[in-house]
Structure formats: C-alpha cells, structure tokens
Coordinates of C-alpha atoms in Angstrom, one line a residue:
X255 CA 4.1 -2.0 -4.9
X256 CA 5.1 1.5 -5.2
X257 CA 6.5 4.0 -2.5
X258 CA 5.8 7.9 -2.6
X259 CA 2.8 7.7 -4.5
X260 CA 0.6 10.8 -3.7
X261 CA -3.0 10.5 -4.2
X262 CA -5.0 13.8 -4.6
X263 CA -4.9 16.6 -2.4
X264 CA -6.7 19.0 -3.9
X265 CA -9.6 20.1 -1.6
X266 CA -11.3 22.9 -2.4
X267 CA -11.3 23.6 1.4
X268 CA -7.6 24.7 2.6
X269 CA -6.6 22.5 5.6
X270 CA -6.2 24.6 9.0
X271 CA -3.3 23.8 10.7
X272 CA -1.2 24.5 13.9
X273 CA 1.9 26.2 13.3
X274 CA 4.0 23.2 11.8
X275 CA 7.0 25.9 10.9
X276 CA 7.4 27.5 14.1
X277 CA 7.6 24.6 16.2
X278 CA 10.0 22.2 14.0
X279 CA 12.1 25.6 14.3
X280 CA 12.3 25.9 17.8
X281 CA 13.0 22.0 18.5
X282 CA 15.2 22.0 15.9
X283 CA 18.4 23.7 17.7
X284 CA 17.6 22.0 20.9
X285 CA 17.5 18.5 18.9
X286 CA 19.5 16.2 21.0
X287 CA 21.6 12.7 19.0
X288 CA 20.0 9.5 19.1
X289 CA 20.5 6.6 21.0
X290 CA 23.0 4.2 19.0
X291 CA 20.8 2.0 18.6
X292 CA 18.3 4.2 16.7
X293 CA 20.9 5.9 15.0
X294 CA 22.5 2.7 13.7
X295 CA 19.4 2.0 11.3
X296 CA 21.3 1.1 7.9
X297 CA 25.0 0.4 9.7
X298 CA 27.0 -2.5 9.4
X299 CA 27.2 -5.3 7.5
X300 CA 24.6 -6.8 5.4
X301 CA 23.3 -10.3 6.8
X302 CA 20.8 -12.8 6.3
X303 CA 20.9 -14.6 9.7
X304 CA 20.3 -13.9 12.8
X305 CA 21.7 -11.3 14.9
X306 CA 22.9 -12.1 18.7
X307 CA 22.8 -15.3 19.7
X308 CA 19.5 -16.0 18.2
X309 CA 17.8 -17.3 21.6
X310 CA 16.3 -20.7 22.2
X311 CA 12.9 -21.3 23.4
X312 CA 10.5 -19.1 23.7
X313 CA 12.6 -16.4 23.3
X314 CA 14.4 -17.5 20.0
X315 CA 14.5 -15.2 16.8
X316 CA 11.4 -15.3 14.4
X317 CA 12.5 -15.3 10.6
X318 CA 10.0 -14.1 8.1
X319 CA 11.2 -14.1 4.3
X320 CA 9.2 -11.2 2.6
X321 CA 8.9 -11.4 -1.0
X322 CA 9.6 -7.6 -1.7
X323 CA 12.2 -5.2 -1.1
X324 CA 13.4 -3.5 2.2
X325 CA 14.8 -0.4 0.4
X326 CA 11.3 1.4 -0.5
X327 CA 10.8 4.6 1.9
X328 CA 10.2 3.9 5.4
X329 CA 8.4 7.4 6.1
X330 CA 4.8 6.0 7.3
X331 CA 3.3 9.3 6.0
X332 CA 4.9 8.7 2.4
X333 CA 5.4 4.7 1.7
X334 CA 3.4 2.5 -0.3
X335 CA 6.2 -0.4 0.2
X336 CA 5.0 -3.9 1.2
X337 CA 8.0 -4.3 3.1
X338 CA 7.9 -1.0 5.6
X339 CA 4.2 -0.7 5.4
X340 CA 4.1 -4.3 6.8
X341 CA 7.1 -3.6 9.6
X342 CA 5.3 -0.1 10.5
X343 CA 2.6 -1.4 11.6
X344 CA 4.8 -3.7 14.4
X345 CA 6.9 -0.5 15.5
X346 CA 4.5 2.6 15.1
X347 CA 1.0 3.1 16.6
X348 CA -1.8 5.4 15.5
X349 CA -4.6 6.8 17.6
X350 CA -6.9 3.8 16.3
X351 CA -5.4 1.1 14.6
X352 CA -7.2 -1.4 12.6
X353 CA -7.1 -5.3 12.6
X354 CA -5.1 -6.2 9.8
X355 CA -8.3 -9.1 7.9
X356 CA -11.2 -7.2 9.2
X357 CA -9.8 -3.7 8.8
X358 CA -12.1 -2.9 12.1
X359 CA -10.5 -0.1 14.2
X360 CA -9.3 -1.0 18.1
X361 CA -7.8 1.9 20.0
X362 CA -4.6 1.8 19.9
X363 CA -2.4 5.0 21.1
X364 CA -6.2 6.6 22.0
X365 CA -8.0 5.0 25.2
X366 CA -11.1 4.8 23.0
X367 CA -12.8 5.2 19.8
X368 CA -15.2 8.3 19.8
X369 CA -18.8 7.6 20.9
X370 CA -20.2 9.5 17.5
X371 CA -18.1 8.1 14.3
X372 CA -20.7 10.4 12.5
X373 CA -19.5 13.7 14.9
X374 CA -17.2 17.0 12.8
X375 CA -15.7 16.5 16.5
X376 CA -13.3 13.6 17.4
X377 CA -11.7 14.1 20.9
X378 CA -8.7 11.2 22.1
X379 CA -7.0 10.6 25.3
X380 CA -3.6 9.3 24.9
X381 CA -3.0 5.9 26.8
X382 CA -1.4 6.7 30.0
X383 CA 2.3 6.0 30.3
X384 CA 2.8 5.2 26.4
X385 CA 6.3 5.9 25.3
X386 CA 8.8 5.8 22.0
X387 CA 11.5 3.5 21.8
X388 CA 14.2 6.0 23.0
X389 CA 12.1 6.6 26.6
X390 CA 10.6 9.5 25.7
X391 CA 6.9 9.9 25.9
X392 CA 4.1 10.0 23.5
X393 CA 2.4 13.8 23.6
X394 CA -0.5 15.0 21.7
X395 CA 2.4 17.0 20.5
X396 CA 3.5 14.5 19.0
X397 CA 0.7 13.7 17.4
X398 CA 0.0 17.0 16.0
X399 CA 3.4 17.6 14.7
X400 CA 2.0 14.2 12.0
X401 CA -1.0 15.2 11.5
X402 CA 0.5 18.8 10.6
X403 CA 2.8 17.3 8.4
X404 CA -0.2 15.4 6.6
X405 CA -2.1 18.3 6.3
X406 CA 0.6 20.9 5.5
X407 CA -0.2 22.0 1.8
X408 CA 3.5 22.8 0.9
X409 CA 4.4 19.4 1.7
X410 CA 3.5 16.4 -0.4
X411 CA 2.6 13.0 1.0
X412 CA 0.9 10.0 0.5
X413 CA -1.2 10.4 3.1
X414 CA -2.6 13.9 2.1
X415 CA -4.8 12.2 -0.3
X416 CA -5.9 10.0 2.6
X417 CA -6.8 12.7 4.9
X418 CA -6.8 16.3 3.7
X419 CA -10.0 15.6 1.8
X420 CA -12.5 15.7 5.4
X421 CA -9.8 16.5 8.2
X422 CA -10.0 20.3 9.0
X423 CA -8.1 20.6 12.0
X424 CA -6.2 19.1 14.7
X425 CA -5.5 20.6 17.9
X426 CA -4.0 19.7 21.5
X427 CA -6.2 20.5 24.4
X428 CA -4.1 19.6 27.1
X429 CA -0.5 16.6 26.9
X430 CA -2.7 13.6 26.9
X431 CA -5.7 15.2 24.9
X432 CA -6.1 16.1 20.9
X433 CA -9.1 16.7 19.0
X434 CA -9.5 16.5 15.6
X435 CA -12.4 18.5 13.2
X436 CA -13.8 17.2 10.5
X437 CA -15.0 19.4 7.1
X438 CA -18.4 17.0 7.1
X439 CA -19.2 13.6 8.9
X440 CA -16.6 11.2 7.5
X441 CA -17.3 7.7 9.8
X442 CA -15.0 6.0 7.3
X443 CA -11.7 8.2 8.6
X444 CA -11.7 6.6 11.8
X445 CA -10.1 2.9 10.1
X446 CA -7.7 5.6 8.0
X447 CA -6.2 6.8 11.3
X448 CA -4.1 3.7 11.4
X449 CA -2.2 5.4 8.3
X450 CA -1.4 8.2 11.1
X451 CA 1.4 6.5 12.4
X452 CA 2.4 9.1 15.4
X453 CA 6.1 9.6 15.5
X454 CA 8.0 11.3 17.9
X455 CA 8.5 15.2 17.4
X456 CA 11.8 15.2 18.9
X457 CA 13.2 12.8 16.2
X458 CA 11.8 13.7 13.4
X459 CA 11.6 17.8 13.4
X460 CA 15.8 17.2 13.1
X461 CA 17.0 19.0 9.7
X462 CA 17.5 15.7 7.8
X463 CA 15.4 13.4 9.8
X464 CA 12.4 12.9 7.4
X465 CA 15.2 12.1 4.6
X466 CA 16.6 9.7 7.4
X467 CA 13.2 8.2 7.9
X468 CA 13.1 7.3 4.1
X469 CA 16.2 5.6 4.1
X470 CA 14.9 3.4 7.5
X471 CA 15.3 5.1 11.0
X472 CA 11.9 4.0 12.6
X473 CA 11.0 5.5 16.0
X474 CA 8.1 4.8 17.2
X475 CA 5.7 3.5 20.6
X476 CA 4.7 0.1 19.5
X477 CA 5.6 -3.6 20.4
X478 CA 8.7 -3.6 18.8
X479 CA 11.3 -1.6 17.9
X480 CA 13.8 -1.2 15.1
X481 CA 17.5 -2.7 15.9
X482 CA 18.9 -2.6 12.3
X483 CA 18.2 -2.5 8.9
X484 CA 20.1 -3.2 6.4
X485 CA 18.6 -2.5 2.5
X486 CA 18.0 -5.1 0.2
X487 CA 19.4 -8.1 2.8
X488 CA 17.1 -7.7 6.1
X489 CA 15.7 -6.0 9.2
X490 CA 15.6 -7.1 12.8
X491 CA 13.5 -6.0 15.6
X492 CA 13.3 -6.5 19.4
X493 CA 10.5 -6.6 21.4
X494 CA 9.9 -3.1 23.4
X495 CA 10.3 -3.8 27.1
X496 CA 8.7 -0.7 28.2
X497 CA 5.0 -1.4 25.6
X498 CA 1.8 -1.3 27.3
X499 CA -0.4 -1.3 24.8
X500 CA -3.5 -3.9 23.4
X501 CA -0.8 -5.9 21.6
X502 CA 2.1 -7.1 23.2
X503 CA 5.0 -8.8 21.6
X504 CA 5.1 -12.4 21.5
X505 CA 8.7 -12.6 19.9
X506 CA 12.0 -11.4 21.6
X507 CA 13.5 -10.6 18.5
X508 CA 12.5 -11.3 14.9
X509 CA 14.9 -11.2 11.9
X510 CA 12.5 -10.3 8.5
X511 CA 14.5 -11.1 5.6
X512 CA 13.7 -9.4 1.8
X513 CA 13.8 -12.1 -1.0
X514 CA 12.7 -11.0 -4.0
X515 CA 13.7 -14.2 -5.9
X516 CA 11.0 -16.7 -5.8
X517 CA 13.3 -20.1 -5.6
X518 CA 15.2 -18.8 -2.9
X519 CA 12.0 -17.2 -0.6
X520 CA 10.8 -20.9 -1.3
X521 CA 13.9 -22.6 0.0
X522 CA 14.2 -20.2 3.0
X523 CA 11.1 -21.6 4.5
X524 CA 11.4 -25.4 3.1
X525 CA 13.0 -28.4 4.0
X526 CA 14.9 -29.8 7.0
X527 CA 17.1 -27.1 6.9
X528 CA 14.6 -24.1 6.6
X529 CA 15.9 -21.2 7.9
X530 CA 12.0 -19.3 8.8
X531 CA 9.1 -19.8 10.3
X532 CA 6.6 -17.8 7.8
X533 CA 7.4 -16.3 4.6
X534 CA 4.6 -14.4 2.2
X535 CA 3.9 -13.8 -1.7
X536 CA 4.3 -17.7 -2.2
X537 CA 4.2 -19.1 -5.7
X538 CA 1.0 -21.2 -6.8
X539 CA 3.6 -23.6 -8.2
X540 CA 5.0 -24.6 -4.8
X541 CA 1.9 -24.9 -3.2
X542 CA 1.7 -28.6 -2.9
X543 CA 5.5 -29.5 -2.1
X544 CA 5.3 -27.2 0.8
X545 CA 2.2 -28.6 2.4
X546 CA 3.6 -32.1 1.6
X547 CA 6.6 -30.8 3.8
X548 CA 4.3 -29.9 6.8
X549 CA 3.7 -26.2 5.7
X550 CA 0.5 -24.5 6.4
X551 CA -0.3 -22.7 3.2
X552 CA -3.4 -20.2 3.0
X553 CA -4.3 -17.2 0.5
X554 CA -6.1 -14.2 1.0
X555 CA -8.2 -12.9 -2.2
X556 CA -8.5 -9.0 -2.5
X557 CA -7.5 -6.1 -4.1
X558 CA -4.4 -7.5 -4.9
X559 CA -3.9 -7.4 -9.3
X560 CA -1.8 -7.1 -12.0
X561 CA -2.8 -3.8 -14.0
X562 CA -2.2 -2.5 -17.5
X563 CA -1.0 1.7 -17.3
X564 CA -1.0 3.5 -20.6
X565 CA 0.9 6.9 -21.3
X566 CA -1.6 8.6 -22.9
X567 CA 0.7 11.1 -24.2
X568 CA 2.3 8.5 -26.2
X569 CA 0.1 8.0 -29.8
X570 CA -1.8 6.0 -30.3
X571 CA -2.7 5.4 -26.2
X572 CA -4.5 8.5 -26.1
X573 CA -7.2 7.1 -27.9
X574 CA -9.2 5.1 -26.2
X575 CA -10.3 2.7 -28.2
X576 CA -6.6 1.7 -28.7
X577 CA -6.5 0.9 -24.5
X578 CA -9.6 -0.8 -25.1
X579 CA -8.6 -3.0 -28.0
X580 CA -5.6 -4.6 -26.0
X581 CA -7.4 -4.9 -23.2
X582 CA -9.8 -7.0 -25.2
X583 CA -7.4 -8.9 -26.5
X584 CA -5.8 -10.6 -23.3
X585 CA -7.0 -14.1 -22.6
X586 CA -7.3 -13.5 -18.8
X587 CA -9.3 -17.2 -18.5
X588 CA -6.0 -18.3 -19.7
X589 CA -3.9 -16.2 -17.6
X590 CA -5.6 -17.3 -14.2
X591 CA -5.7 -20.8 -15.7
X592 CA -2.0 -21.2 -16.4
X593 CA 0.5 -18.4 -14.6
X594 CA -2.0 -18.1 -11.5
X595 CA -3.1 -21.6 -11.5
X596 CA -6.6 -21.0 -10.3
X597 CA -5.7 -18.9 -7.7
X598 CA -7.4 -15.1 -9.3
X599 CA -9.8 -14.1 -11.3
X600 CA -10.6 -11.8 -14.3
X601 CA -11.1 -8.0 -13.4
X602 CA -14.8 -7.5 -13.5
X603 CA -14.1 -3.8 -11.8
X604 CA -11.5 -1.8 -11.0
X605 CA -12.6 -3.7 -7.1
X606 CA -12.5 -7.0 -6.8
X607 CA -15.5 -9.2 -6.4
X608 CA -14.9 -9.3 -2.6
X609 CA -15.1 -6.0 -2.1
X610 CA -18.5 -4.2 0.0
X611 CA -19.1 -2.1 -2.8
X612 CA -18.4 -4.1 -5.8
X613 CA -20.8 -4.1 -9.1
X614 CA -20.1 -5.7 -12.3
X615 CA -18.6 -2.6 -14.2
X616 CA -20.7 -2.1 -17.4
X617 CA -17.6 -2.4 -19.5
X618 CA -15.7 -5.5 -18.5
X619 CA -12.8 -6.8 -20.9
X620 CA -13.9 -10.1 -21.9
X621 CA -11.1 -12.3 -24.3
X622 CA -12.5 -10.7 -27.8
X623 CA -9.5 -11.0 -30.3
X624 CA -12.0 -10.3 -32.8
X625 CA -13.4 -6.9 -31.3
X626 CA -9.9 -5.8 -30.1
X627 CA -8.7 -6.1 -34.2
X628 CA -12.4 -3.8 -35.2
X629 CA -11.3 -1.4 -32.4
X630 CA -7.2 -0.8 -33.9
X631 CA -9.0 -0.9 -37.3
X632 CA -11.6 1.7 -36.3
X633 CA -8.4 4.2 -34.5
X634 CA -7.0 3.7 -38.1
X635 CA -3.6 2.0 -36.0
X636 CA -1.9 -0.8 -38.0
X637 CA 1.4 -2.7 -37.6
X638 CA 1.7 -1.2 -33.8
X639 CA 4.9 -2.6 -32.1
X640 CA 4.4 -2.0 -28.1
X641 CA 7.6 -2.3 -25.3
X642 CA 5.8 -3.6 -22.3
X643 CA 7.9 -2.1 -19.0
X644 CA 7.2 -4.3 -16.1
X645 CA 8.4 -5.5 -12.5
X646 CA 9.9 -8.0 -12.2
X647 CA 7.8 -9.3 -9.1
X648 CA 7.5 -13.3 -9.5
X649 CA 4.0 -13.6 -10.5
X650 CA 3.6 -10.9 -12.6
X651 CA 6.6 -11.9 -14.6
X652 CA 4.5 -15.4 -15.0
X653 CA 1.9 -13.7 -16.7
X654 CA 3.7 -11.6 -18.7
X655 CA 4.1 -14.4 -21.4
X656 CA 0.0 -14.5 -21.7
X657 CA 0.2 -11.1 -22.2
X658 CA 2.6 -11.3 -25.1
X659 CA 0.9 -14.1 -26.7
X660 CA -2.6 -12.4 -27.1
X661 CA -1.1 -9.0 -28.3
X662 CA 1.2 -11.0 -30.9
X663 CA -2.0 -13.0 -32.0
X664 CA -3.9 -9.8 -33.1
X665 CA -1.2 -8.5 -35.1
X666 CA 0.5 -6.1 -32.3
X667 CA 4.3 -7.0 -31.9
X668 CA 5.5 -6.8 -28.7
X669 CA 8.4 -6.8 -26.5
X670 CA 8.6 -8.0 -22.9
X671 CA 11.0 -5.5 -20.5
X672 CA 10.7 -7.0 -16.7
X673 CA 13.4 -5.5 -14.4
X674 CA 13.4 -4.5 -10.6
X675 CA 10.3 -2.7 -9.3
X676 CA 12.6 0.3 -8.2
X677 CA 13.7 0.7 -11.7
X678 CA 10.8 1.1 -13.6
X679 CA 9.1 3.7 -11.2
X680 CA 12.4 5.6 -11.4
X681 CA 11.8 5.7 -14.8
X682 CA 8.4 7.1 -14.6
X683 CA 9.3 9.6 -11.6
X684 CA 11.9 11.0 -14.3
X685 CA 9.1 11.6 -16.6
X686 CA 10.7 9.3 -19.2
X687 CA 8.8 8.3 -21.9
X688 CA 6.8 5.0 -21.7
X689 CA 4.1 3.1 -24.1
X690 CA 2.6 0.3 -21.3
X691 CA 3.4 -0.3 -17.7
X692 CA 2.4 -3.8 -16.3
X693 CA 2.8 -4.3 -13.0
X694 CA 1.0 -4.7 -9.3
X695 CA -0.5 -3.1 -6.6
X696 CA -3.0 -3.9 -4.0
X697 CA -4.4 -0.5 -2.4
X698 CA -5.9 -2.8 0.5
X699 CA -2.9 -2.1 2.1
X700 CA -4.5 1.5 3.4
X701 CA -7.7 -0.1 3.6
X702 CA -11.3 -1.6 2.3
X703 CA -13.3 1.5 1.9
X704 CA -13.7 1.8 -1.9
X705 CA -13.4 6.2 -1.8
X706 CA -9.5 5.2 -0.1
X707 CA -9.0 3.1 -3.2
X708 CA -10.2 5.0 -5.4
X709 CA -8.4 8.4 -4.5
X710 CA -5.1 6.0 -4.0
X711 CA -5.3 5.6 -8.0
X712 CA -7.2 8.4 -9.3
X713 CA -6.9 11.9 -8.8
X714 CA -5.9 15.2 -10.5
X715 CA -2.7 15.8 -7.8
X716 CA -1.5 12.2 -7.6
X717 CA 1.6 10.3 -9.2
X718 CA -1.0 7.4 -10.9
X719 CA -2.4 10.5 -13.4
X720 CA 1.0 12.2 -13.5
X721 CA 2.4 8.8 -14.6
X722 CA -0.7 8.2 -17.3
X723 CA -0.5 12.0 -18.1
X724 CA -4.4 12.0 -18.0
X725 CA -5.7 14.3 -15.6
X726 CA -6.2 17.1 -18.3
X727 CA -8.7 14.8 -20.4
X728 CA -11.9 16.3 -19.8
X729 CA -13.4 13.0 -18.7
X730 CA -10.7 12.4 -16.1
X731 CA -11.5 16.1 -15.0
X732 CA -15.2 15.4 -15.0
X733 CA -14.1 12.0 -13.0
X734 CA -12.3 13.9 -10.3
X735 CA -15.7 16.0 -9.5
X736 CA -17.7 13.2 -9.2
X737 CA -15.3 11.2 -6.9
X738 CA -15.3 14.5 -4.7
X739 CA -19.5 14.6 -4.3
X740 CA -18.7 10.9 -3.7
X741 CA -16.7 11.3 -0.8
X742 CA -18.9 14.3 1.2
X743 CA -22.2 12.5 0.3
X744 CA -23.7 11.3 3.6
X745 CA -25.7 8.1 3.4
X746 CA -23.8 5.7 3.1
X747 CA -26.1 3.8 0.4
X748 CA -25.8 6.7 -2.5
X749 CA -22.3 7.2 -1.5
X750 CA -22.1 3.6 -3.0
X751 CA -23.8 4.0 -5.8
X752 CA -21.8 6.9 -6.8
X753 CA -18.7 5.4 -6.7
X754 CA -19.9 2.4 -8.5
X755 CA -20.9 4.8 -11.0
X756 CA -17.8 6.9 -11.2
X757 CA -15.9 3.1 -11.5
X758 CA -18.1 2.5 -14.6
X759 CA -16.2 5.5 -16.2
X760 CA -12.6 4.4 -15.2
X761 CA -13.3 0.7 -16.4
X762 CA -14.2 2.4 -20.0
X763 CA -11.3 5.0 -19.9
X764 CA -8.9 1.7 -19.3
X765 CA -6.0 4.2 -18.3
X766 CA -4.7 2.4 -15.1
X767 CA -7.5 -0.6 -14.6
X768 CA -6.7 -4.4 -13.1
X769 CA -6.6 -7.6 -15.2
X770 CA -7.0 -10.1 -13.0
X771 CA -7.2 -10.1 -9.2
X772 CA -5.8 -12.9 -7.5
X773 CA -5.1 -14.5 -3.9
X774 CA -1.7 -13.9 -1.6
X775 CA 0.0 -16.9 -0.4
X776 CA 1.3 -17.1 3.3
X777 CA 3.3 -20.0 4.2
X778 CA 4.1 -20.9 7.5
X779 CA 5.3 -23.7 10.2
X780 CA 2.2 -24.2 12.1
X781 CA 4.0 -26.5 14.5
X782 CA 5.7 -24.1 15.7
X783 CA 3.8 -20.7 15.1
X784 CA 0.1 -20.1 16.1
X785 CA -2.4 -16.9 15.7
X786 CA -1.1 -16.9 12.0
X787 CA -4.1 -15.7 9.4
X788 CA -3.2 -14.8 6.1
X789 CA -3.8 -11.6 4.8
X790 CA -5.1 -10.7 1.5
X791 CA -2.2 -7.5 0.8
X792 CA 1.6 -8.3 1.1
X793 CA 3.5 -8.6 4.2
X794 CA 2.8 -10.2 7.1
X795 CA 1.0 -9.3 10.4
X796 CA 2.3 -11.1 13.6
X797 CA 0.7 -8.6 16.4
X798 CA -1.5 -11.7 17.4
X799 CA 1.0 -14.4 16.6
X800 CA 2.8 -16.5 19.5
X801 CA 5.4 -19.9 19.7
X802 CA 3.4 -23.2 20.0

C-alpha cells in the first residue's frame, strides 16, 4: 500500500472554486482547542490490549489484527494506507457512500442519491441533525471547505486525480443544501463521492491541523469515533452516541491492532487464548490450521497484486524490451503454485479477470526464458546484475524467492532487498536512485471503475510516473491523451473499449504492470461475530457486522 500517492490532476479545464483562502483565514483566529479526547489522538502509551475495562457482553471490545501499518497518513483526502483507509470509512461519512463488496452507492451524509446520475447538476440535502464527534454539526460548509480542498490547484492530493478531472464546481445553496457541477455527464463519480470524506471546517482550517490529520486526529460524523491512536501498536474507537445515520454501530468499543508480522497476526486470532475476533491479510499457509481451530476463513479475489516498477531513467530499463525480457522470464504458474498456494492468478491485464471491463491484454507475459534471453540479447544487455527493492509485506516477501530464481536462470544476477513498506517509498519520495521496485497495491480500495484505476497508476501529475520517471516518453504522453477522451466519452460501451485499448499499451510498455493477482484472506470467529463478508482490498469493513 502506499499513502500520498497523487494521481493526475492535470485537466485542461481549471477547477472553479469557492474561496478556500478566505474562509480557512477567517476561521482560523476564531479556532477554538479540541476536546481532550480528540486532541489526545497519538498520546500516551503504546498498547496492544484493550483500553477501559474492555466490557462484557454485548458491549465488550472488538479486536481486529490488521496486517499493515497504523502510521501511513490519516488525511482521507491524501491516504492510500490500508490501515486508515479501512478505519476512515467507520469514523467519516461522505455525501454517498458505497457498500464496501458491491461498491454500489447508499446515501450516506446526503438524504438521497440524485434522480439523474447522468445530470452536470448534482443537488444534496444534508441528513437532518447529523453531527461530528465534538457536537458540532455537519454544514454544507463543511462540505465545501473538502471539496475545495480537493479541487484547489495549489494543493496536491490524492483525491485530485479522483475528482478534478469532471467536478467543476461545488457550491452551498442554503446550511443543509450543496450542489455540485459537473464538466460533462460523469455517472461513475457518484461511487467516488465516498473518497469525499466531509470533515469538519472548524477542525481542520486550524494552522497545523491538516499536518495533524496525517499523523491521526480523525474528526468526523460517522458511527464511531476516534479515542486514541497510537502508531505502529493500535487504534481504538467508540461507538458515537449521538449517530443517526444508515449504519449504526454494533460495537461499544473496538481496539484494531497493526501486525505486520505474519506469525504473530496469526497467533493473535488463534488458539484458546486468541486475543481477536477477526483479523485480515491471512497467510495461505495457515489456512487449514485456523479452520481446524473453528475459524471462518474466506478470500476475496480483485485487484489486489504484486507489481514489477522499473526506473526508466536507470539503463538499461529505459528500453523496453529490457522490462519486457524479465517480465518474460518470471514463472508466475510457479509463483501462484508455490508462495500463493492456489490462491491468484497470472496478470493477464493490468485488471484482473474479475473486473467489468477486463480483456485479455494483447501482450500478456507468459513464462518464456527463452524469449526473455532473445529480448536482453536483442537490447545488446549482457551480465546485468539487478537490486530488487521491495516491501516487506508477508506475501510478497514469499514470492520474492520465485522472482530471484527465474532472473538468476536466464543469466541476470540478482539481489533481494525486502525492508518496511515505509522505507522503500521514502526512498523513492527522495528521488533516490532505484533499478526494480516489487511490491503491492490494490487500487480497489477507491473503487471498481477501471478510468479510477487507471488514473490511480497512470498519469502525467501523479507519484507512480514520477517514481518510474516515464511521463516524458512520448508513448506515456500519447497514453495520458487517450485516457483523457477515455474518461469524457459518454456511452458507456466505447468508453470501455477505450480503456481496454489504452491498457493494451501499458501491458506492452511494462513500466508499473501486476504479476499475479491474487485473493485476500479474512479470518474471523463466526461464533461469535456475524454480518462478516470478506473483502477483496485490505482492511476490514464491520459497518454491518454485530455479536452472535
């Protein structure tokens, strides 16, 4: 996963905004302090357990063991972390939201979805009484000062590249009303606006407070709220007594512990002594032992993959047949067979296979030792020695020997580097030089719509092409265009097709591509926790979950 990841923002159409400046000014003096509670977001001491007296019942704690970390940025309109994308959606609300398998948006802040999805005019009543955790309440102020955030051009988010691209304007009509225009018809926006997490102006237009959001304060109007957080050890929330909105808390208080380390996630959750109810990104390996132990375990299969990224500014990667010929040479049967056990499948497209608009790219990287040799012979690249960088997330780590193995057997030496997810994309934020990146990513986590995913990886603006150092290649340029008449084409059938055809390019170009896709493992205590569905991205989703 990768927080502060900006995809493109360059419309040719500047956004028109309200007048995001003046306002943050004038609430800025008058800012009151928080509530100890909110300002208390990454105080005391770091624990595991948890906190108060952990309730009995109905009303005891839920513990979830998430497999990634807690420190990523918790800004909803900049994070691409598993971790706080996952709790965000539990303690922020947008005007829609969507339901987290079917990706289908249900009002959520907004009485109702609009009656055109294909109208430039979106108009939404804010539900009547809804309020933020510190008792202050939700104003289509307050979700104008996000949206103008989103849109402002001097400020760069990850959610530019999600909206700026078809949202014009957004203006308040009256305290409960905002309307939103729309450059051309864009249907698909309406599941984005779940990535429009509203937050309250009064918080967040503090000098600081956007810095204090990345580190973890979390104000929002949803089910539950934020009552500490402590990086790289845990998070706890309470359920929000004053929420009255479509999904109420079933949990008085849930403690969500970050465990990287697959062993211990594993023996969190197992045993007679298990210390959680659910806990995601379980490894295949475990699998049986934890159903024999009474363990629900199910997967979700999406977008979720380990992916090769070359520096193309680093000889010999800008030459494409060089990205091509170790792509070739990965035996990706073998890497679903062995690291995966069963549980992916070979890339045949940058989407995977369940995807609404996949088609079978035309180039797809079969295991061809032999053609990978003619391609490094035909770049005129011999004895090349490559230093893979990767994360060090569990499962990618497992197929990092499968890797290795097929690059060594075609004559290319090469050196394994796994360390902490937070390490390598320092690395690459500081612009320091790189030959191959392997790690994961699962863009499903903003959504299904294949232009979302698309424009998440590729884009003249974003941190993907600043990392890969390709946007200036005339084909990426000629890319970009395409994607563009892509996204403002109308019917929704061509639309398709284009994108399948711009994806034909990116498969060939083999700058940042997938190797294998494979299914997310959820475990959980069904004797105990019902409404449970596992979801094909990280993190877990317990809106519709209850106690048994």
């Amino acid at each position: 996963m990768r927080d502060d990841v900006s995809p493109d923002d360059t419309s040719p159409h500047a956004p028109h905004r309200r007048s995001f400046l003046k306002r943050v000014g004038a609430l800025g003096a008058a800012a009151v302090g928080l509530p100890p509670a909110l300002a208390a977001c990454s105080a005391g001491p770091e624990s595991t357990n948890d906190t108060g007296d952990g309730g009995s019942g109905k009303d005891r704690t839920l513990t979830a063991v998430i497999g990634y970390g807690n420190d990523g940025s918790w800004d909803p309109t900049q994070t691409a972390s598993a971790f706080a994308m996952a709790a965000n959606h539990h303690i922020y609300e947008g005007l829609l939201d969507t339901d987290p398998i079917t990706r289908v948006p249900y009002p959520a802040l907004a009485t109702a979805l609009p009656g055109d999805p294909s109208a430039t005019t979106w108009r939404f009543t804010l539900r009547s009484g809804a309020t933020f955790h510190d008792g202050r309440p939700v104003t289509a102020d307050d979700v104008a000062f996000v949206f103008d955030r989103i849109l402002d051009p001097r400020t760069q988010t990850l959610a530019k590249g999600f909206f700026a691209p078809w949202l014009d304007s957004v203006r308040t009509v009256d305290a409960r009303t905002v309307e939103l225009g729309l450059k051309f018809p864009f249907p698909d926006g309406l599941a984005r606006l779940t990535l429009a997490k509203v937050m309250p102006q009064h918080v967040f237009s503090r000098p600081g407070a956007w810095d204090d959001a990345v580190k973890g304060l979390a104000v929002g109007s949803g089910p539950y709220r934020q009552t500490a957080h402590h990086p790289k050890s845990n998070t706890t929330f309470e359920a929000f007594a004053a929420y009255n909105g479509p999904r109420k808390p079933a949990f008085r208080t849930m403690n969500w512990l970050t465990i990287v380390d697959a062993s211990s996630r594993v023996a969190r959750i197992s045993g007679t002594d298990a210390g959680a109810q659910i806990a995601d990104n379980i490894p295949y390996a475990n699998i049986p032992r934890l159903e024999r132990g009474g363990l629900k375990v199910a997967g979700g299969a999406g977008m979720n993959n380990l992916f090769l990224m070359f520096n193309t500014r680093h000889k010999p990667f800008d030459d494409v047949r060089v990205r091509q010929a170790l792509r070739y040479a990965i035996d990706s049967e073998r890497m679903v067979r062995v690291a995966l056990k069963g549980h992916g499948r070979p890339a045949s497209s940058f989407l995977n296979e369940g995807n609404p608009s996949h088609r079978r790219a035309k180039t797809v990287y079969g295991y061809d030792p032999a053609r990978a040799k003619a391609l490094l012979k035909a770049a005129g690249v011999t004895d090349l020695k490559v230093d893979i960088m990767a994360v060090n997330v569990s499962w990618i780590v497992d197929c990092l020997p499968t890797i290795k193995a097929s690059w060594d057997a075609i004559g290319v030496r090469t050196t394994l580097a796994p360390q902490e997810t937070t390490a390598v994309f320092t690395k690459l934020d500081q612009k320091q030089d790189y030959q191959v990146v392997v790690a994961a990513s699962n863009p499903n986590q903003f959504g299904l719509d294949a232009d979302l995913i698309m424009h998440y990886n590729y884009g003249p603006g974003n941190l993907w092409m600043q990392y890969t150092r390709w946007a200036d290649d005339p084909v990426a340029k000629q890319l970009f265009t395409d994607m563009d008449r892509a996204t403002r084409e109308p019917d929704p059938e061509k639309k398709k097709a284009m994108v399948q055809d711009y994806i034909d390019v990116v498969a060939e170009q083999a700058v940042l591509y997938p190797v294998v896709h494979n299914e997310l493992m959820t475990a959980w205590d069904a004797r105990r926790l019902g409404g449970i569905r596992a979801q094909p991205y990280p993190g877990v989703n317990l809106l519709q979950a209850k106690w048994i």
